CSV table of C-alpha atoms in Angstrom, one decimal:
chain,number,residue,atom,x,y,z
A,5,MET,CA,-68.2,20.4,-81.3
A,6,LEU,CA,-68.2,22.1,-77.8
A,7,ALA,CA,-65.5,21.2,-75.3
A,8,HIS,CA,-68.1,19.7,-73.0
A,9,ASP,CA,-69.5,17.6,-75.8
A,10,PHE,CA,-66.0,16.4,-76.7
A,11,GLU,CA,-65.3,15.3,-73.2
A,12,ASN,CA,-68.7,13.5,-72.9
A,13,ILE,CA,-68.0,11.5,-76.1
A,14,VAL,CA,-64.6,10.4,-74.7
A,15,ASN,CA,-66.1,9.7,-71.3
A,16,LYS,CA,-68.8,7.5,-72.8
A,17,TYR,CA,-66.3,5.7,-75.0
A,18,ILE,CA,-64.1,4.9,-71.9
A,19,LYS,CA,-67.0,3.5,-70.0
A,20,ARG,CA,-68.4,1.6,-72.9
A,21,HIS,CA,-65.2,-0.3,-73.4
A,22,ASN,CA,-64.2,-0.4,-69.7
A,23,LEU,CA,-60.9,1.3,-70.3
A,24,ILE,CA,-60.3,3.0,-66.9
A,25,GLU,CA,-62.2,2.7,-63.7
A,26,THR,CA,-63.7,6.0,-62.5
A,27,GLY,CA,-61.1,8.0,-60.5
A,28,ASN,CA,-58.3,5.5,-61.0
A,29,SER,CA,-54.8,6.1,-62.2
A,30,VAL,CA,-53.7,6.2,-65.9
A,31,ILE,CA,-50.4,6.7,-67.6
A,32,VAL,CA,-50.7,9.1,-70.6
A,33,ALA,CA,-48.2,8.9,-73.4
A,34,LEU,CA,-47.3,12.6,-73.9
A,35,SER,CA,-45.3,13.7,-76.9
A,36,GLY,CA,-46.3,17.3,-76.8
A,37,GLY,CA,-48.3,17.1,-80.1
A,38,ALA,CA,-52.0,18.0,-80.3
A,39,ASP,CA,-53.3,14.5,-79.9
A,40,SER,CA,-51.4,13.6,-76.7
A,41,VAL,CA,-51.9,17.1,-75.2
A,42,ALA,CA,-55.7,16.8,-75.8
A,43,LEU,CA,-55.7,13.3,-74.3
A,44,LEU,CA,-54.0,14.4,-71.1
A,45,ALA,CA,-56.3,17.5,-70.9
A,46,VAL,CA,-59.5,15.3,-71.2
A,47,LEU,CA,-58.4,12.7,-68.8
A,48,THR,CA,-57.3,15.2,-66.1
A,49,ARG,CA,-60.6,17.1,-66.5
A,50,LEU,CA,-62.5,13.9,-66.2
A,51,GLY,CA,-60.9,13.3,-62.8
A,52,TYR,CA,-58.4,10.6,-63.5
A,53,ASN,CA,-55.0,10.5,-61.7
A,54,CYS,CA,-52.7,11.0,-64.6
A,55,THR,CA,-49.0,10.4,-65.0
A,56,ALA,CA,-47.6,12.0,-68.2
A,57,ALA,CA,-44.8,9.8,-69.8
A,58,HIS,CA,-42.5,11.5,-72.4
A,59,CYS,CA,-40.0,9.6,-74.5
A,60,ASP,CA,-37.0,11.5,-75.9
A,61,PHE,CA,-35.5,9.6,-78.8
A,62,HIS,CA,-32.9,12.2,-79.5
A,63,LEU,CA,-33.6,12.1,-83.3
A,64,ARG,CA,-34.5,15.7,-84.1
A,65,GLY,CA,-31.9,17.8,-82.3
A,66,ASP,CA,-33.2,21.0,-80.8
A,67,GLU,CA,-36.8,20.1,-81.7
A,68,SER,CA,-36.5,17.0,-79.5
A,69,GLU,CA,-35.4,19.2,-76.6
A,70,ARG,CA,-38.2,21.7,-77.3
A,71,ASP,CA,-40.8,18.8,-77.1
A,72,ARG,CA,-39.3,17.5,-73.9
A,73,GLU,CA,-39.5,20.9,-72.2
A,74,PHE,CA,-43.0,21.5,-73.5
A,75,ALA,CA,-44.2,18.1,-72.3
A,76,GLN,CA,-42.8,18.7,-68.8
A,77,LEU,CA,-44.4,22.2,-68.6
A,78,THR,CA,-47.8,20.9,-69.9
A,79,ALA,CA,-47.9,18.1,-67.4
A,80,GLY,CA,-47.2,20.5,-64.6
A,81,ASN,CA,-49.9,23.0,-65.8
A,82,MET,CA,-52.5,20.2,-65.9
A,83,GLY,CA,-51.5,18.8,-62.4
A,84,ALA,CA,-50.2,15.5,-63.8
A,85,THR,CA,-47.1,13.6,-62.5
A,86,TYR,CA,-44.3,13.8,-65.1
A,87,ARG,CA,-42.0,11.0,-66.1
A,88,GLU,CA,-39.5,11.1,-68.9
A,89,ILE,CA,-36.9,8.7,-70.4
A,90,HIS,CA,-34.0,9.2,-72.9
A,91,PHE,CA,-33.2,6.6,-75.5
A,92,ASP,CA,-30.1,5.9,-77.6
A,93,THR,CA,-32.3,5.0,-80.5
A,94,GLU,CA,-29.6,4.6,-83.2
A,95,THR,CA,-27.6,2.2,-81.1
A,96,TYR,CA,-30.7,0.1,-80.3
A,97,ARG,CA,-31.7,0.0,-84.0
A,98,ARG,CA,-28.2,-1.2,-85.0
A,99,GLN,CA,-28.0,-3.8,-82.3
A,100,ASN,CA,-31.4,-5.3,-83.0
A,101,GLY,CA,-31.4,-5.0,-86.8
A,102,VAL,CA,-34.7,-3.1,-86.9
A,103,SER,CA,-36.0,0.0,-88.7
A,104,LEU,CA,-35.9,3.3,-87.0
A,105,GLU,CA,-39.6,3.4,-86.7
A,106,MET,CA,-39.7,-0.1,-85.2
A,107,ALA,CA,-36.8,0.8,-82.8
A,108,CYS,CA,-38.9,3.8,-81.5
A,109,ARG,CA,-42.0,1.6,-81.1
A,110,GLU,CA,-40.2,-1.2,-79.2
A,111,LEU,CA,-38.4,1.2,-76.9
A,112,ARG,CA,-41.5,3.2,-76.2
A,113,TYR,CA,-43.8,0.3,-75.5
A,114,ASN,CA,-41.3,-1.6,-73.4
A,115,TRP,CA,-41.0,1.5,-71.2
A,116,PHE,CA,-44.7,1.9,-71.0
A,117,SER,CA,-45.0,-1.7,-69.8
A,118,GLN,CA,-42.4,-1.1,-67.2
A,119,LEU,CA,-44.3,2.0,-65.9
A,120,SER,CA,-47.6,0.2,-66.0
A,121,HIS,CA,-46.3,-2.5,-63.5
A,122,GLU,CA,-44.5,-0.1,-61.1
A,123,SER,CA,-47.5,0.6,-58.9
A,124,GLY,CA,-46.8,-2.3,-56.6
A,125,THR,CA,-50.5,-3.0,-56.3
A,126,GLY,CA,-50.3,-6.1,-58.4
A,127,HIS,CA,-52.6,-4.5,-60.9
A,128,PRO,CA,-51.0,-2.9,-64.0
A,129,ILE,CA,-52.0,0.7,-64.6
A,130,PRO,CA,-53.5,1.3,-68.1
A,131,VAL,CA,-51.4,3.3,-70.6
A,132,ALA,CA,-53.4,5.7,-72.7
A,133,VAL,CA,-52.2,6.6,-76.2
A,134,ALA,CA,-53.8,9.2,-78.4
A,135,HIS,CA,-54.5,7.2,-81.5
A,136,HIS,CA,-57.6,8.7,-83.1
A,137,PHE,CA,-60.1,8.0,-85.9
A,138,ASP,CA,-57.8,9.3,-88.6
A,139,ASP,CA,-54.9,7.2,-87.3
A,140,ASN,CA,-57.1,4.2,-87.5
A,141,VAL,CA,-58.1,4.9,-91.1
A,142,GLU,CA,-54.4,5.2,-92.0
A,143,THR,CA,-53.7,1.9,-90.2
A,144,MET,CA,-56.5,0.2,-92.1
A,145,PHE,CA,-55.2,1.5,-95.5
A,146,LEU,CA,-51.7,0.5,-94.7
A,147,ASN,CA,-52.8,-3.0,-93.8
A,148,LEU,CA,-54.9,-3.1,-97.0
A,149,LEU,CA,-52.0,-2.2,-99.2
A,150,ARG,CA,-49.7,-4.8,-97.5
A,151,GLY,CA,-52.4,-7.5,-97.7
A,152,THR,CA,-54.6,-8.3,-94.8
A,153,GLY,CA,-57.7,-10.0,-93.4
A,154,PRO,CA,-60.5,-8.9,-91.1
A,155,SER,CA,-58.2,-8.1,-88.2
A,156,GLY,CA,-56.2,-5.7,-90.4
A,157,LEU,CA,-59.3,-4.0,-91.9
A,158,ARG,CA,-60.8,-3.4,-88.4
A,159,GLY,CA,-57.8,-1.3,-87.5
A,160,MET,CA,-56.8,-0.7,-83.9
A,161,LEU,CA,-58.7,-1.9,-80.9
A,162,PRO,CA,-59.8,0.2,-77.9
A,163,LYS,CA,-57.5,-1.8,-75.7
A,164,THR,CA,-54.8,-4.4,-76.0
A,165,GLY,CA,-53.5,-7.3,-74.0
A,166,ARG,CA,-50.5,-5.2,-73.1
A,167,GLY,CA,-52.5,-2.7,-71.2
A,168,ILE,CA,-52.6,-0.1,-73.9
A,169,ILE,CA,-55.9,1.9,-74.2
A,170,ARG,CA,-57.1,4.2,-76.9
A,171,PRO,CA,-59.9,6.5,-75.7
A,172,PHE,CA,-59.8,8.7,-78.9
A,173,LEU,CA,-60.7,6.1,-81.6
A,174,GLU,CA,-64.0,7.8,-82.3
A,175,ILE,CA,-62.5,11.2,-82.3
A,176,SER,CA,-61.2,13.0,-85.5
A,177,ARG,CA,-58.0,15.0,-85.7
A,178,LYS,CA,-60.1,18.1,-86.6
A,179,ASP,CA,-62.2,17.7,-83.4
A,180,ILE,CA,-59.0,17.4,-81.3
A,181,VAL,CA,-57.6,20.6,-82.7
A,182,ASP,CA,-60.9,22.4,-82.2
A,183,TYR,CA,-61.1,21.1,-78.6
A,184,LEU,CA,-57.6,22.5,-77.8
A,185,ARG,CA,-58.5,25.8,-79.3
A,186,GLN,CA,-61.7,26.0,-77.1
A,187,ILE,CA,-59.9,25.2,-73.9
A,188,GLY,CA,-57.0,27.5,-74.8
A,189,THR,CA,-54.2,24.9,-74.7
A,190,SER,CA,-51.3,25.0,-77.1
A,191,TYR,CA,-49.2,22.1,-78.6
A,192,VAL,CA,-46.1,21.6,-80.6
A,193,THR,CA,-45.8,20.2,-84.1
A,194,ASP,CA,-43.4,17.4,-85.1
A,195,SER,CA,-41.9,18.6,-88.3
A,196,SER,CA,-41.2,15.0,-89.4
A,197,ASN,CA,-44.9,14.4,-89.8
A,198,LEU,CA,-45.0,17.0,-92.5
A,199,LYS,CA,-42.5,15.2,-94.7
A,200,ASN,CA,-43.8,12.7,-97.2
A,201,ASP,CA,-40.8,10.3,-97.0
A,202,VAL,CA,-42.8,7.4,-95.4
A,203,LEU,CA,-46.0,5.8,-96.6
A,204,ARG,CA,-48.1,6.8,-93.5
A,205,ASN,CA,-47.3,10.4,-94.1
A,206,ARG,CA,-48.1,10.1,-97.8
A,207,LEU,CA,-51.4,8.6,-96.9
A,208,ARG,CA,-52.1,11.3,-94.4
A,209,ASN,CA,-51.0,14.3,-96.4
A,210,ILE,CA,-51.7,13.3,-100.0
A,211,ILE,CA,-53.8,10.2,-100.6
A,212,LEU,CA,-56.6,10.4,-98.1
A,213,PRO,CA,-57.2,14.1,-98.7
A,214,ALA,CA,-57.6,13.3,-102.4
A,215,ILE,CA,-60.0,10.5,-101.6
A,216,TYR,CA,-62.1,12.7,-99.3
A,217,SER,CA,-62.2,15.4,-102.0
A,218,GLN,CA,-63.9,13.0,-104.4
A,219,PHE,CA,-66.0,11.1,-101.8
A,220,THR,CA,-67.3,13.7,-99.4
A,221,ASP,CA,-69.0,11.1,-97.2
A,222,GLY,CA,-65.9,8.9,-97.2
A,223,HIS,CA,-65.3,9.1,-93.5
A,224,ARG,CA,-68.7,7.6,-92.7
A,225,GLY,CA,-68.2,4.7,-95.2
A,226,ILE,CA,-64.7,3.9,-93.8
A,227,SER,CA,-66.0,4.1,-90.3
A,228,THR,CA,-68.8,1.6,-91.2
A,229,THR,CA,-66.3,-0.7,-92.8
A,230,ILE,CA,-64.1,-0.7,-89.6
A,231,GLU,CA,-67.1,-1.5,-87.5
A,232,ASN,CA,-68.2,-4.2,-89.8
A,233,MET,CA,-64.8,-5.8,-89.9
A,234,ALA,CA,-64.6,-5.8,-86.1
A,235,SER,CA,-67.9,-7.7,-86.1
A,236,VAL,CA,-66.6,-10.1,-88.7
A,237,GLU,CA,-63.5,-10.7,-86.7
A,238,ALA,CA,-65.5,-11.5,-83.6
A,239,LEU,CA,-67.6,-13.9,-85.6
A,240,LEU,CA,-64.5,-15.5,-87.0
A,241,ASN,CA,-63.0,-15.9,-83.5
A,242,ASP,CA,-66.2,-17.7,-82.4
A,243,HIS,CA,-65.8,-20.1,-85.3
A,244,LEU,CA,-62.1,-20.6,-84.5
A,245,ASP,CA,-62.9,-21.6,-81.0
A,246,VAL,CA,-65.2,-24.3,-82.4
A,247,CYS,CA,-62.4,-25.5,-84.8
A,248,ARG,CA,-59.9,-25.6,-82.0
A,249,GLU,CA,-62.1,-27.9,-80.1
A,250,LYS,CA,-62.6,-30.0,-83.2
A,251,PHE,CA,-59.2,-30.3,-84.7
A,252,CYS,CA,-56.7,-29.5,-81.9
A,253,HIS,CA,-55.7,-31.0,-78.6
A,254,THR,CA,-53.0,-30.2,-76.1
A,255,ALA,CA,-50.7,-33.0,-75.0
A,256,ASN,CA,-49.2,-33.5,-71.5
A,257,ASP,CA,-46.0,-31.8,-72.7
A,258,ASN,CA,-48.0,-28.7,-73.7
A,259,THR,CA,-47.5,-29.3,-77.4
A,260,ILE,CA,-50.5,-28.6,-79.6
A,261,HIS,CA,-51.5,-31.4,-82.0
A,262,ILE,CA,-53.6,-30.5,-85.0
A,263,ASN,CA,-55.3,-33.2,-87.0
A,264,LEU,CA,-54.4,-32.3,-90.5
A,265,LYS,CA,-56.4,-35.1,-92.1
A,266,ASP,CA,-59.7,-34.0,-90.5
A,267,LEU,CA,-58.9,-30.3,-91.0
A,268,VAL,CA,-58.3,-30.7,-94.7
A,269,SER,CA,-61.3,-32.9,-95.3
A,270,ASP,CA,-63.8,-30.9,-93.2
A,271,SER,CA,-62.8,-27.4,-94.1
A,272,SER,CA,-63.7,-25.5,-97.3
A,273,SER,CA,-60.6,-23.4,-96.8
A,274,PRO,CA,-58.0,-25.4,-94.9
A,275,LYS,CA,-55.1,-23.1,-95.6
A,276,SER,CA,-56.8,-20.1,-94.3
A,277,LEU,CA,-58.1,-22.0,-91.3
A,278,LEU,CA,-54.7,-23.3,-90.4
A,279,TYR,CA,-53.2,-19.8,-90.7
A,280,GLU,CA,-55.9,-18.4,-88.4
A,281,LEU,CA,-55.4,-21.2,-85.9
A,282,LEU,CA,-51.6,-20.6,-85.7
A,283,LYS,CA,-51.0,-17.0,-86.5
A,284,ASP,CA,-50.6,-16.2,-82.8
A,285,LYS,CA,-47.7,-18.7,-82.9
A,286,GLY,CA,-46.0,-16.6,-85.6
A,287,ILE,CA,-46.9,-18.6,-88.7
A,288,ASN,CA,-47.4,-16.7,-91.9
A,289,TYR,CA,-49.9,-17.5,-94.6
A,290,THR,CA,-47.3,-18.9,-97.0
A,291,GLN,CA,-46.1,-21.4,-94.3
A,292,ALA,CA,-49.6,-22.5,-93.7
A,293,CYS,CA,-50.1,-23.1,-97.4
A,294,ASN,CA,-46.8,-25.0,-97.6
A,295,ALA,CA,-47.7,-27.2,-94.6
A,296,ILE,CA,-51.0,-28.2,-96.2
A,297,GLU,CA,-49.5,-28.8,-99.6
A,298,SER,CA,-46.5,-30.8,-98.2
A,299,TRP,CA,-48.8,-33.0,-96.3
A,300,LYS,CA,-51.3,-33.5,-99.2
A,301,ASN,CA,-48.6,-34.3,-101.7
A,302,SER,CA,-46.3,-36.6,-99.8
A,303,GLY,CA,-47.1,-36.8,-96.2
A,304,ALA,CA,-43.8,-35.0,-95.6
A,305,THR,CA,-43.3,-36.5,-92.1
A,306,GLY,CA,-40.4,-34.7,-90.5
A,307,ARG,CA,-40.8,-31.4,-92.3
A,308,CYS,CA,-40.5,-28.5,-90.0
A,309,PHE,CA,-41.7,-24.9,-90.3
A,310,ASN,CA,-40.0,-22.4,-87.9
A,311,THR,CA,-41.5,-19.2,-86.6
A,312,PRO,CA,-39.8,-16.7,-84.3
A,313,SER,CA,-41.4,-18.4,-81.3
A,314,HIS,CA,-42.4,-21.9,-82.3
A,315,GLU,CA,-41.6,-24.9,-84.4
A,316,ILE,CA,-44.4,-26.6,-86.4
A,317,LEU,CA,-43.6,-30.1,-87.3
A,318,ILE,CA,-45.5,-32.5,-89.7
A,319,ASN,CA,-45.8,-35.9,-88.0
A,320,ARG,CA,-47.9,-38.3,-90.2
A,321,ASN,CA,-51.4,-36.9,-90.1
A,322,GLU,CA,-50.7,-34.3,-87.5
A,323,LEU,CA,-49.0,-30.9,-87.1
A,324,VAL,CA,-47.1,-30.7,-83.8
A,325,VAL,CA,-46.7,-27.1,-82.5
A,326,ALA,CA,-44.2,-26.4,-79.7
A,327,PRO,CA,-42.3,-23.3,-78.5
A,328,HIS,CA,-38.6,-23.1,-79.2
A,329,THR,CA,-36.9,-24.4,-76.1
A,330,CYS,CA,-34.4,-26.8,-77.6
A,331,ASN,CA,-31.6,-26.1,-80.1
A,332,TYR,CA,-31.4,-29.2,-82.2
A,333,ASN,CA,-28.2,-28.1,-83.8
A,334,THR,CA,-26.3,-28.2,-80.4
A,335,SER,CA,-23.0,-30.1,-80.7
A,336,ILE,CA,-20.3,-30.3,-78.1
A,337,SER,CA,-17.0,-32.0,-79.0
A,338,THR,CA,-14.0,-32.7,-76.7
A,339,ASN,CA,-10.8,-34.8,-76.5
A,340,ASN,CA,-10.7,-34.3,-72.7
A,341,LEU,CA,-14.0,-35.6,-71.5
A,342,LEU,CA,-13.1,-35.5,-67.8
A,343,GLY,CA,-12.0,-31.8,-68.0
A,344,SER,CA,-14.7,-30.4,-70.2
A,345,LYS,CA,-18.2,-28.9,-69.6
A,346,LEU,CA,-20.7,-31.5,-70.8
A,347,PRO,CA,-24.4,-30.8,-71.7
A,348,ASP,CA,-26.7,-30.3,-68.7
A,349,GLY,CA,-27.6,-33.7,-67.1
A,350,PHE,CA,-24.4,-35.5,-68.2
A,351,SER,CA,-21.4,-36.4,-66.0
A,352,ALA,CA,-18.3,-38.5,-66.5
A,353,ARG,CA,-15.8,-40.1,-64.1
A,354,LEU,CA,-13.1,-42.8,-63.9
A,355,ILE,CA,-14.0,-45.7,-61.6
A,356,LYS,CA,-12.5,-49.1,-60.7
A,357,LYS,CA,-13.6,-52.0,-62.8
A,358,SER,CA,-14.9,-53.6,-59.6
A,359,GLU,CA,-17.3,-50.7,-59.1
A,360,VAL,CA,-19.2,-51.2,-62.4
A,361,LYS,CA,-22.9,-51.9,-61.9
A,362,PHE,CA,-24.7,-52.5,-65.2
A,363,SER,CA,-28.3,-51.5,-65.6
A,364,ARG,CA,-30.9,-52.2,-68.3
A,365,ASP,CA,-32.2,-48.6,-68.6
A,366,ALA,CA,-29.1,-47.4,-70.6
A,367,THR,CA,-28.8,-44.2,-68.5
A,368,LYS,CA,-25.1,-45.1,-68.0
A,369,ILE,CA,-22.4,-46.4,-70.2
A,370,PHE,CA,-19.1,-48.0,-69.2
A,371,LEU,CA,-16.2,-47.8,-71.6
A,372,SER,CA,-12.7,-49.2,-71.7
A,373,GLU,CA,-10.0,-46.9,-70.3
A,374,ARG,CA,-8.5,-47.2,-73.8
A,375,VAL,CA,-10.9,-44.4,-74.9
A,376,ILE,CA,-9.2,-42.1,-72.5
A,377,ASN,CA,-5.6,-43.2,-73.2
A,378,GLU,CA,-6.2,-42.8,-77.0
A,379,LYS,CA,-7.6,-39.2,-76.4
A,380,ALA,CA,-10.5,-40.1,-78.6
A,381,GLU,CA,-12.9,-37.3,-79.6
A,382,PHE,CA,-16.3,-37.4,-77.9
A,383,THR,CA,-19.2,-35.5,-79.4
A,384,PHE,CA,-22.6,-34.9,-77.8
A,385,ARG,CA,-25.2,-34.0,-80.5
A,386,HIS,CA,-28.7,-34.8,-81.7
A,387,TRP,CA,-30.0,-37.4,-84.0
A,388,GLN,CA,-29.5,-37.0,-87.8
A,389,HIS,CA,-31.1,-38.8,-90.7
A,390,GLY,CA,-29.1,-42.0,-91.5
A,391,ASP,CA,-27.6,-42.4,-88.1
A,392,ARG,CA,-26.7,-46.0,-87.3
A,393,ILE,CA,-25.5,-47.8,-84.2
A,394,HIS,CA,-23.9,-51.2,-83.6
A,395,PRO,CA,-25.9,-52.3,-80.6
A,396,PHE,CA,-24.2,-54.2,-77.8
A,397,GLY,CA,-25.1,-57.9,-78.1
A,398,MET,CA,-26.1,-57.7,-81.7
A,399,LYS,CA,-24.4,-58.4,-85.0
A,400,GLY,CA,-24.2,-55.6,-87.5
A,401,SER,CA,-25.7,-52.1,-87.2
A,402,LYS,CA,-29.2,-50.7,-87.1
A,403,LEU,CA,-30.8,-47.4,-88.0
A,404,LEU,CA,-31.5,-45.3,-85.0
A,405,SER,CA,-34.8,-44.3,-86.7
A,406,ASP,CA,-35.9,-48.0,-86.6
A,407,ILE,CA,-34.9,-48.3,-82.9
A,408,PHE,CA,-36.9,-45.1,-82.1
A,409,SER,CA,-39.9,-46.5,-83.9
A,410,ASP,CA,-39.7,-49.8,-82.0
A,411,ALA,CA,-39.6,-47.7,-78.8
A,412,HIS,CA,-42.7,-45.6,-79.9
A,413,ILE,CA,-40.7,-42.4,-79.6
A,414,SER,CA,-42.5,-39.4,-81.1
A,415,LEU,CA,-40.9,-37.5,-84.0
A,416,ARG,CA,-40.3,-34.4,-81.9
A,417,GLN,CA,-38.7,-36.4,-79.1
A,418,LYS,CA,-36.6,-38.2,-81.7
A,419,ARG,CA,-35.1,-34.9,-82.9
A,420,ALA,CA,-34.3,-33.9,-79.3
A,421,ILE,CA,-32.7,-37.1,-78.0
A,422,TRP,CA,-29.0,-36.9,-77.3
A,423,VAL,CA,-26.5,-39.0,-79.3
A,424,VAL,CA,-22.9,-39.6,-78.1
A,425,THR,CA,-20.2,-40.5,-80.5
A,426,VAL,CA,-16.5,-41.4,-80.2
A,427,ASN,CA,-14.5,-40.6,-83.3
A,428,ASP,CA,-17.7,-40.3,-85.2
A,429,LYS,CA,-19.0,-43.7,-84.2
A,430,ILE,CA,-22.2,-43.7,-82.2
A,431,ILE,CA,-21.5,-45.4,-78.9
A,432,TRP,CA,-24.6,-44.4,-76.9
A,433,VAL,CA,-28.1,-43.1,-77.2
A,434,PRO,CA,-28.9,-42.3,-73.5
A,435,GLY,CA,-31.9,-44.1,-72.2
A,436,ILE,CA,-32.2,-46.1,-75.4
A,437,ARG,CA,-29.2,-48.2,-76.4
A,438,THR,CA,-25.5,-48.7,-76.0
A,439,SER,CA,-23.1,-49.8,-78.6
A,440,ALA,CA,-20.5,-52.6,-78.8
A,441,HIS,CA,-17.6,-50.1,-79.3
A,442,TYR,CA,-15.0,-49.7,-76.5
A,443,THR,CA,-16.4,-52.4,-74.3
A,444,ILE,CA,-14.5,-53.2,-71.1
A,445,GLY,CA,-11.6,-55.6,-71.5
A,446,GLU,CA,-9.7,-58.0,-69.3
A,447,ASN,CA,-6.7,-55.7,-69.1
A,448,ASP,CA,-8.7,-52.7,-68.0
A,449,LYS,CA,-8.0,-51.5,-64.4
A,450,GLN,CA,-10.2,-48.5,-64.7
A,451,VAL,CA,-13.5,-47.8,-66.5
A,452,LEU,CA,-14.9,-44.6,-67.9
A,453,GLU,CA,-18.5,-44.1,-66.6
A,454,ILE,CA,-20.8,-41.6,-68.3
A,455,SER,CA,-24.2,-40.9,-66.8
A,456,ALA,CA,-27.2,-39.1,-68.1
A,457,THR,CA,-30.1,-37.7,-66.1
A,458,ASP,CA,-31.5,-35.7,-69.0
A,459,LEU,CA,-32.0,-38.1,-71.8
A,460,ILE,CA,-33.4,-35.5,-74.3
A,461,CYS,CA,-32.9,-31.8,-74.8
A,462,LYS,CA,-35.5,-30.1,-72.7
A,463,ILE,CA,-38.7,-29.8,-74.7
């Protein structure tokens, strides 16, 4: 393929997928390897205003320094602005508990995002990375070996929601090397890519060459599969939009409610459908299966499935999906209520008994000063199964869950409501009910007033 033809293919791909506006700025991830050097060369020759961004992870000693110097020189030779950053990759990996590969990826893309938004125009600059056709094939095979669906088999996309663009996805590694040879541009080789110590390298260096040696037209078949899976995914997404309209609704508090009863009865594959509907909320396929089975077998109201970003709660015939904004395990205990930091929205003070003004909304409680003199232990926590309160004006105790049901409080709100105890006895559920413990007596001169403006943990 001639250099001019190579550039035409890339230019048409950019325009077909609307990756960069003609003459606009673009950030190019430049490692110094053949792929990234070819990408910078093509984009500069096509007239784009390029900034070359080089990451130094300090993992390969002198070779890392060689790559940095080469990247800087290459950017200058091609008339591109040069930016570089140095990372303490090992420290980041240890602090975040991720693999070395994941640490590099997170550091790299976080910096790219920062560069993308630095223009000050309000419009992020696209970040071009040099993933090519062979990289996409490797990604597809890796996903296949790990277990995947249509989105894994269609490989990488031309552009992502994070502003990453991939102009080379139709270009092979061989064409890239041939192009650099024709335009007389050199590149460096990362020696770690030649080692077969990771699965991607074994795919690249051993497995795929063996497949192609037996299936000479294998590239074409794999390319067709990737295109077909992209079409299948688009069709699936159209179907998912219809299912969201049918089975899901968003409440006033921005929680998503999924009608499990209808979903299970109307879908031929409810587990897969639930997974597809919620995978962007972090749910995995096993959790989707468990949610369906738990509901079918027992109803399992109250069972919760947590993802890194959301909680997914079974509530009768619904799944309630909400982002993590409340820690239901929060518990604050103190023997010095007046001198301690209380949960947000709570305050406490001593007042004269004559200042007491009772209200019916239970947003305040008034306790005998004995509770202070005895240095009782106050605890602010959330509702637990089996909690009981001895309500003021009633004989005996009552389950909080029954009180919540009478008040038509949702399961999710129930889990987030504050409960206040004194020496492990529930004295107050703010906004709901006060207890008969530590009521004001005739001999009290002062009264402890506790007020609540936030009745539940913020959800």
